[in-house]
């Protein structure tokens, strides 16, 4: 295991108190010169930790902005290294634990699922398949808790109530990416989401589908132990379907969510969104959703999802109990 510079920075931050971390960030932002006297009033071991962190972050930011591993040092980097060497204290690498599960030993990328659910007053069987890779309710070991990435996701439902038996496509997502990198004082990253593909617009007899492109930016914040993450996005959607006025829908609105890892096997997701159509309020859509999954490390995943949705045919409740098998 070879930790990244990002992991190294996080580990060095964990070794410092809040005041020392703040000083290291100030040195990074404003330069070393005006903080030299402040540093001299601090015990040398603490100075070493502050300078180590400031240098690591300066080096990280320089590589990130230039997109190159230039061996040449900038003037700010050189000043930090000179000040650090004058202390005469060896620079030790921070303790960084090896992840319990390497990425290559996480759950297999492909997945098939089978479930039973209810939408409105109808019941259905659902089968779904995903080519790759990982969503929020999949097993966490071997994966980050701040992203979901899926290529080639399809779900079909068989409604078996009375004379209304039918098979219909529920969704066909070509790609869905949720990148929820947490924002903090050092790493000020914008979160974002993008999804495109076909989605069902109703649960009634008419099989109405739309091709959608939806996404937008926002912010996310994570707890110190990385087990809980909240996010807020501003999303926009363009969708094409015969069911829409003029065959087109343009909409925008907020999306918020909570993602939690509860112990070694449980994952929870709560989310809410509202997309207001820019031309016709009868075409507004909304989702209040919850999902809970129990995951074996390498075995199948059981999940219960549901919520209240507004689609073209109005508001309705939905619930689904399913099993997911990875291969």
Short mmCIF file of C-alpha atoms in Angstrom, two decimals:
data_model
loop_
_atom_site.label_atom_id
_atom_site.label_comp_id
_atom_site.label_asym_id
_atom_site.label_seq_id
_atom_site.Cartn_x
_atom_site.Cartn_y
_atom_site.Cartn_z
CA UNK A 1 0.00 0.00 0.00
CA UNK A 2 1.41 3.37 -1.08
CA UNK A 3 -0.71 6.25 0.27
CA UNK A 4 -1.44 9.20 -1.98
CA UNK A 5 -0.36 12.73 -1.15
CA UNK A 6 -4.01 13.46 -0.36
CA UNK A 7 -4.03 10.70 2.28
CA UNK A 8 -0.71 11.96 3.63
CA UNK A 9 -2.13 15.45 4.08
CA UNK A 10 -5.16 14.10 5.91
CA UNK A 11 -2.90 12.06 8.20
CA UNK A 12 -0.70 15.06 8.99
CA UNK A 13 -3.79 17.12 9.78
CA UNK A 14 -4.93 14.48 12.26
CA UNK A 15 -1.65 14.95 14.17
CA UNK A 16 -2.25 18.68 14.70
CA UNK A 17 -4.61 20.63 16.89
CA UNK A 18 -7.15 23.01 15.40
CA UNK A 19 -4.97 26.11 15.99
CA UNK A 20 -1.90 24.54 14.36
CA UNK A 21 -3.95 23.35 11.39
CA UNK A 22 -5.33 26.86 10.96
CA UNK A 23 -1.81 28.30 11.04
CA UNK A 24 -0.57 25.82 8.42
CA UNK A 25 -3.44 26.83 6.14
CA UNK A 26 -2.66 30.52 6.68
CA UNK A 27 1.00 29.91 5.75
CA UNK A 28 -0.15 28.11 2.62
CA UNK A 29 -2.50 30.93 1.62
CA UNK A 30 -0.39 33.96 2.56
CA UNK A 31 3.21 32.76 2.59
CA UNK A 32 5.69 31.99 5.35
CA UNK A 33 7.26 35.43 5.81
CA UNK A 34 4.54 37.11 7.86
CA UNK A 35 4.12 34.11 10.15
CA UNK A 36 7.77 33.51 11.03
CA UNK A 37 7.49 35.26 14.41
CA UNK A 38 4.30 33.36 15.23
CA UNK A 39 6.07 30.10 14.47
CA UNK A 40 9.03 30.98 16.71
CA UNK A 41 6.68 31.30 19.70
CA UNK A 42 5.62 27.66 19.26
CA UNK A 43 7.54 24.61 20.48
CA UNK A 44 9.79 23.20 17.78
CA UNK A 45 8.03 19.79 17.46
CA UNK A 46 4.78 21.65 16.76
CA UNK A 47 6.57 23.93 14.29
CA UNK A 48 7.79 20.84 12.45
CA UNK A 49 4.25 19.48 12.14
CA UNK A 50 2.90 22.82 10.90
CA UNK A 51 5.64 23.23 8.30
CA UNK A 52 5.32 19.61 7.15
CA UNK A 53 1.61 20.10 6.56
CA UNK A 54 2.03 23.46 4.82
CA UNK A 55 4.67 22.01 2.50
CA UNK A 56 2.69 18.85 1.70
CA UNK A 57 -0.35 20.93 0.78
CA UNK A 58 1.70 23.45 -1.23
CA UNK A 59 3.24 20.60 -3.21
CA UNK A 60 -0.17 18.94 -3.70
CA UNK A 61 -1.77 22.20 -4.88
CA UNK A 62 1.09 22.89 -7.28
CA UNK A 63 0.82 19.47 -8.90
CA UNK A 64 -2.99 19.71 -9.07
CA UNK A 65 -2.94 23.15 -10.73
CA UNK A 66 -0.19 22.37 -13.25
CA UNK A 67 -1.23 18.75 -13.90
CA UNK A 68 2.45 17.78 -14.00
CA UNK A 69 5.02 16.25 -11.64
CA UNK A 70 7.59 19.00 -12.11
CA UNK A 71 10.62 18.25 -9.90
CA UNK A 72 11.48 21.96 -9.68
CA UNK A 73 10.49 23.65 -6.43
CA UNK A 74 8.62 26.91 -6.33
CA UNK A 75 9.88 29.74 -4.15
CA UNK A 76 7.19 29.10 -1.52
CA UNK A 77 8.14 25.41 -1.39
CA UNK A 78 11.83 26.25 -1.07
CA UNK A 79 11.19 28.65 1.85
CA UNK A 80 9.12 26.03 3.67
CA UNK A 81 11.81 23.37 3.26
CA UNK A 82 14.56 25.75 4.46
CA UNK A 83 12.55 26.69 7.54
CA UNK A 84 11.83 23.04 8.19
CA UNK A 85 15.49 22.00 7.87
CA UNK A 86 16.62 24.69 10.34
CA UNK A 87 14.66 22.93 13.09
CA UNK A 88 16.97 19.92 12.90
CA UNK A 89 14.10 17.52 13.59
CA UNK A 90 13.79 14.52 11.24
CA UNK A 91 10.60 14.49 9.20
CA UNK A 92 8.81 11.23 9.88
CA UNK A 93 6.01 9.95 7.65
CA UNK A 94 2.64 10.16 9.40
CA UNK A 95 0.97 6.91 10.45
CA UNK A 96 -1.45 5.89 7.71
CA UNK A 97 -3.27 2.59 8.24
CA UNK A 98 -3.52 0.21 5.32
CA UNK A 99 -7.17 -0.09 4.17
CA UNK A 100 -8.88 -3.22 5.45
CA UNK A 101 -9.97 -4.09 1.90
CA UNK A 102 -7.91 -3.21 -1.19
CA UNK A 103 -9.93 -1.88 -4.16
CA UNK A 104 -9.35 -5.06 -6.16
CA UNK A 105 -10.96 -7.12 -3.39
CA UNK A 106 -14.17 -5.10 -3.19
CA UNK A 107 -17.45 -6.42 -4.58
CA UNK A 108 -17.41 -7.51 -8.26
CA UNK A 109 -18.39 -4.75 -10.65
CA UNK A 110 -21.37 -6.36 -12.44
CA UNK A 111 -24.67 -6.92 -10.69
CA UNK A 112 -28.07 -8.50 -11.26
CA UNK A 113 -31.09 -8.00 -9.03
CA UNK A 114 -34.55 -9.45 -8.48
CA UNK A 115 -37.25 -7.86 -6.37
CA UNK A 116 -40.92 -7.56 -5.48
CA UNK A 117 -42.61 -4.22 -4.96
CA UNK A 118 -45.66 -1.99 -5.11
CA UNK A 119 -46.25 1.26 -6.95
CA UNK A 120 -49.52 3.02 -6.23
CA UNK A 121 -52.16 0.29 -6.07
CA UNK A 122 -50.23 -2.10 -8.35
CA UNK A 123 -47.71 -4.83 -7.53
CA UNK A 124 -44.78 -5.87 -9.67
CA UNK A 125 -41.75 -8.08 -10.04
CA UNK A 126 -38.56 -6.27 -11.01
CA UNK A 127 -35.37 -7.53 -12.60
CA UNK A 128 -32.39 -5.23 -13.01
CA UNK A 129 -28.86 -5.47 -14.32
CA UNK A 130 -25.82 -3.21 -14.13
CA UNK A 131 -22.69 -3.62 -16.23
CA UNK A 132 -20.39 -1.76 -13.78
CA UNK A 133 -19.52 -0.42 -11.06
CA UNK A 134 -20.80 0.82 -7.66
CA UNK A 135 -23.79 2.65 -6.16
CA UNK A 136 -24.54 4.15 -2.74
CA UNK A 137 -26.15 1.03 -1.28
CA UNK A 138 -23.53 -1.46 -2.50
CA UNK A 139 -20.97 -2.92 -0.06
CA UNK A 140 -18.45 -0.25 1.01
CA UNK A 141 -15.23 -2.29 1.55
CA UNK A 142 -12.73 -1.50 -1.19
CA UNK A 143 -14.63 1.64 -2.29
CA UNK A 144 -14.77 5.30 -1.34
CA UNK A 145 -17.81 6.53 0.59
CA UNK A 146 -18.00 9.70 -1.53
CA UNK A 147 -18.88 8.48 -5.01
CA UNK A 148 -21.27 6.30 -7.01
CA UNK A 149 -20.50 5.32 -10.59
CA UNK A 150 -22.64 3.16 -12.85
CA UNK A 151 -22.45 2.40 -16.57
CA UNK A 152 -25.21 0.46 -18.31
CA UNK A 153 -28.04 0.12 -15.76
CA UNK A 154 -31.39 -1.32 -16.85
CA UNK A 155 -34.51 -2.24 -14.87
CA UNK A 156 -37.76 -3.83 -16.11
CA UNK A 157 -41.01 -4.49 -14.23
CA UNK A 158 -43.71 -7.08 -14.72
CA UNK A 159 -47.07 -5.91 -13.40
CA UNK A 160 -49.33 -8.88 -12.64
CA UNK A 161 -52.55 -7.35 -11.29
CA UNK A 162 -55.71 -8.81 -12.86
CA UNK A 163 -56.20 -8.02 -16.53
CA UNK A 164 -53.49 -5.35 -16.53
CA UNK A 165 -50.55 -7.72 -16.81
CA UNK A 166 -47.69 -6.18 -18.72
CA UNK A 167 -43.93 -5.92 -18.94
CA UNK A 168 -42.45 -2.44 -19.11
CA UNK A 169 -39.06 -0.77 -19.04
CA UNK A 170 -38.52 1.21 -15.86
CA UNK A 171 -35.14 2.75 -16.66
CA UNK A 172 -32.14 2.44 -18.96
CA UNK A 173 -29.32 4.61 -17.70
CA UNK A 174 -26.29 4.82 -19.94
CA UNK A 175 -24.25 6.51 -17.23
CA UNK A 176 -24.74 7.85 -13.73
CA UNK A 177 -21.98 9.56 -11.78
CA UNK A 178 -22.37 11.00 -8.28
CA UNK A 179 -19.14 12.68 -7.20
CA UNK A 180 -19.61 13.93 -3.63
CA UNK A 181 -16.10 14.93 -2.58
CA UNK A 182 -16.49 16.67 0.80
CA UNK A 183 -15.73 20.38 1.09
CA UNK A 184 -13.39 21.45 3.90
CA UNK A 185 -10.87 24.17 4.71
CA UNK A 186 -8.07 22.51 2.73
CA UNK A 187 -9.86 20.64 -0.04
CA UNK A 188 -12.52 22.92 -1.48
CA UNK A 189 -14.07 20.61 -4.02
CA UNK A 190 -17.33 21.04 -5.87
CA UNK A 191 -19.64 18.03 -5.75
CA UNK A 192 -21.62 17.14 -8.85
CA UNK A 193 -23.92 14.60 -10.46
CA UNK A 194 -24.76 13.64 -14.03
CA UNK A 195 -27.17 10.99 -15.29
CA UNK A 196 -28.43 10.26 -18.78
CA UNK A 197 -30.70 7.62 -20.24
CA UNK A 198 -34.37 6.61 -20.49
CA UNK A 199 -36.78 6.75 -17.53
CA UNK A 200 -40.45 5.85 -17.00
CA UNK A 201 -42.74 8.86 -16.61
CA UNK A 202 -45.85 7.14 -15.23
CA UNK A 203 -47.03 4.00 -13.46
CA UNK A 204 -50.33 3.79 -15.32
CA UNK A 205 -51.34 1.66 -18.28
CA UNK A 206 -49.52 3.85 -20.78
CA UNK A 207 -45.82 3.05 -21.06
CA UNK A 208 -44.46 6.58 -21.27
CA UNK A 209 -40.69 6.98 -21.42
CA UNK A 210 -38.44 9.99 -21.68
CA UNK A 211 -34.81 10.39 -22.61
CA UNK A 212 -33.24 12.59 -19.93
CA UNK A 213 -30.00 14.40 -19.27
CA UNK A 214 -29.86 15.62 -15.69
CA UNK A 215 -27.21 16.92 -13.36
CA UNK A 216 -25.65 19.84 -11.57
CA UNK A 217 -23.13 21.10 -9.01
CA UNK A 218 -23.26 21.51 -5.26
CA UNK A 219 -21.49 20.87 -1.98
CA UNK A 220 -21.09 17.93 0.35
CA UNK A 221 -19.78 17.60 3.89
CA UNK A 222 -18.49 14.49 5.63
CA UNK A 223 -18.17 13.51 9.28
CA UNK A 224 -14.68 13.07 10.64
CA UNK A 225 -14.88 9.28 10.47
CA UNK A 226 -16.18 9.39 6.85
CA UNK A 227 -19.23 7.32 7.81
CA UNK A 228 -21.80 10.04 7.19
CA UNK A 229 -22.08 12.46 4.29
CA UNK A 230 -24.67 15.13 3.49
CA UNK A 231 -24.96 16.93 0.17
CA UNK A 232 -26.94 19.61 -1.58
CA UNK A 233 -27.07 20.16 -5.35
CA UNK A 234 -28.76 22.48 -7.81
CA UNK A 235 -29.81 20.31 -10.74
CA UNK A 236 -31.14 20.99 -14.22
CA UNK A 237 -32.82 18.55 -16.58
CA UNK A 238 -33.55 18.43 -20.27
CA UNK A 239 -35.87 15.61 -21.33
CA UNK A 240 -37.54 14.56 -24.57
CA UNK A 241 -40.79 12.57 -24.75
CA UNK A 242 -44.04 12.60 -26.68
CA UNK A 243 -45.87 12.88 -23.36
CA UNK A 244 -44.50 16.39 -22.75
CA UNK A 245 -45.89 19.60 -24.15
CA UNK A 246 -43.97 20.29 -27.35
CA UNK A 247 -42.18 16.96 -26.73
CA UNK A 248 -39.65 18.69 -24.47
CA UNK A 249 -39.13 19.44 -20.81
CA UNK A 250 -36.71 21.91 -19.25
CA UNK A 251 -36.63 21.84 -15.46
CA UNK A 252 -34.44 22.80 -12.52
CA UNK A 253 -34.47 22.57 -8.75
CA UNK A 254 -32.74 21.46 -5.55
CA UNK A 255 -31.57 18.00 -4.50
CA UNK A 256 -30.40 17.04 -1.01
CA UNK A 257 -29.33 13.78 0.58
CA UNK A 258 -27.79 11.89 3.49
CA UNK A 259 -25.54 8.85 3.05
CA UNK A 260 -24.51 6.75 6.06
CA UNK A 261 -22.48 3.64 6.77
CA UNK A 262 -23.98 1.94 9.81
CA UNK A 263 -21.60 -0.68 11.09
CA UNK A 264 -19.81 -3.15 8.82
CA UNK A 265 -22.86 -4.34 6.86
CA UNK A 266 -25.53 -1.61 6.70
CA UNK A 267 -25.89 1.37 4.37
CA UNK A 268 -28.57 4.07 4.49
CA UNK A 269 -29.54 6.66 1.94
CA UNK A 270 -32.14 9.45 2.29
CA UNK A 271 -32.76 11.89 -0.55
CA UNK A 272 -35.21 14.52 -1.74
CA UNK A 273 -35.43 16.50 -4.96
CA UNK A 274 -37.84 18.80 -6.77
CA UNK A 275 -37.50 19.76 -10.43
CA UNK A 276 -39.80 22.56 -11.52
CA UNK A 277 -40.66 22.65 -15.21
CA UNK A 278 -39.79 26.05 -16.64
CA UNK A 279 -42.94 26.24 -18.76
CA UNK A 280 -45.67 23.99 -17.33
CA UNK A 281 -46.11 23.27 -13.60
CA UNK A 282 -48.13 20.11 -14.33
CA UNK A 283 -44.83 18.62 -15.55
CA UNK A 284 -42.99 19.22 -12.27
CA UNK A 285 -41.38 16.12 -10.74
CA UNK A 286 -40.38 15.31 -7.17
CA UNK A 287 -38.82 12.43 -5.26
CA UNK A 288 -38.70 11.66 -1.53
CA UNK A 289 -36.74 8.43 -1.25
CA UNK A 290 -35.13 6.16 1.33
CA UNK A 291 -32.97 3.10 0.94
CA UNK A 292 -31.51 0.62 3.42
CA UNK A 293 -29.18 -2.23 2.47
CA UNK A 294 -27.56 -5.15 4.24
CA UNK A 295 -24.38 -6.25 2.53
CA UNK A 296 -22.19 -9.28 2.89
CA UNK A 297 -18.52 -8.59 2.17
CA UNK A 298 -18.45 -10.61 -1.05
CA UNK A 299 -21.91 -12.14 -1.12
CA UNK A 300 -25.32 -10.81 -2.12
CA UNK A 301 -26.93 -7.59 -0.91
CA UNK A 302 -30.46 -7.23 0.46
CA UNK A 303 -32.11 -3.86 0.18
CA UNK A 304 -35.37 -2.12 0.91
CA UNK A 305 -36.10 1.07 -1.01
CA UNK A 306 -39.15 3.27 -1.29
CA UNK A 307 -40.57 6.72 -1.19
CA UNK A 308 -43.10 9.15 -2.56
CA UNK A 309 -42.79 10.30 -6.16
CA UNK A 310 -44.48 12.88 -8.34
CA UNK A 311 -44.61 11.96 -12.04
CA UNK A 312 -46.81 12.90 -14.98
CA UNK A 313 -49.73 10.91 -13.55
CA UNK A 314 -49.47 12.57 -10.13
CA UNK A 315 -48.19 11.55 -6.72
CA UNK A 316 -47.79 7.93 -5.73
CA UNK A 317 -45.99 5.79 -3.17
CA UNK A 318 -43.50 3.11 -4.11
CA UNK A 319 -41.63 0.33 -2.27
CA UNK A 320 -39.30 -2.44 -3.39
CA UNK A 321 -37.64 -5.34 -1.58
CA UNK A 322 -34.82 -6.85 -3.63
CA UNK A 323 -31.71 -8.99 -3.62
CA UNK A 324 -28.59 -8.02 -5.59
CA UNK A 325 -25.98 -10.56 -6.69
CA UNK A 326 -22.52 -9.45 -7.82
CA UNK A 327 -20.39 -11.21 -10.41
#
